[in-house]
Amino acid sequence: MDIGGNAGQSVVASASGTVIIAGVVSGYGNFVEIKHGNGLTSAYAHLASSV
């Protein structure tokens, strides 16, 4: 699923979990991937920055 947002808008994780990747990824820019358990992950790309 791809959900767009506006520049400057905050991004909030879909659920709690553990960050497994945070950094710059080719093709995705600033990128964060979170492992939520039960085999589920969420990914957030094209971010202005990652905290």
mmCIF file of C-alpha atoms in Angstrom, residues 4 7-8 10 15-16 21 24-25 28 41 43-46 49-50:
data_model
loop_
_atom_site.group_PDB
_atom_site.id
_atom_site.type_symbol
_atom_site.label_atom_id
_atom_site.label_comp_id
_atom_site.label_asym_id
_atom_site.label_seq_id
_atom_site.Cartn_x
_atom_site.Cartn_y
_atom_site.Cartn_z
ATOM 1 C CA GLY A 4 1.161 9.789 0.073
ATOM 2 C CA ALA A 7 5.873 18.040 2.503
ATOM 3 C CA GLY A 8 6.435 18.812 6.172
ATOM 4 C CA SER A 10 4.619 14.084 10.205
ATOM 5 C CA ALA A 15 2.110 0.037 14.976
ATOM 6 C CA SER A 16 4.837 -0.375 17.583
ATOM 7 C CA ILE A 21 16.661 -0.381 8.747
ATOM 8 C CA VAL A 24 19.447 6.282 2.840
ATOM 9 C CA VAL A 25 18.449 3.521 0.405
ATOM 10 C CA TYR A 28 13.907 5.338 -1.769
ATOM 11 C CA THR A 41 6.823 -5.097 8.607
ATOM 12 C CA ALA A 43 8.333 0.641 5.330
ATOM 13 C CA TYR A 44 8.487 4.424 5.049
ATOM 14 C CA ALA A 45 10.355 6.003 2.130
ATOM 15 C CA HIS A 46 11.110 9.369 0.532
ATOM 16 C CA SER A 49 14.698 12.923 7.425
ATOM 17 C CA SER A 50 14.588 9.901 9.692
#
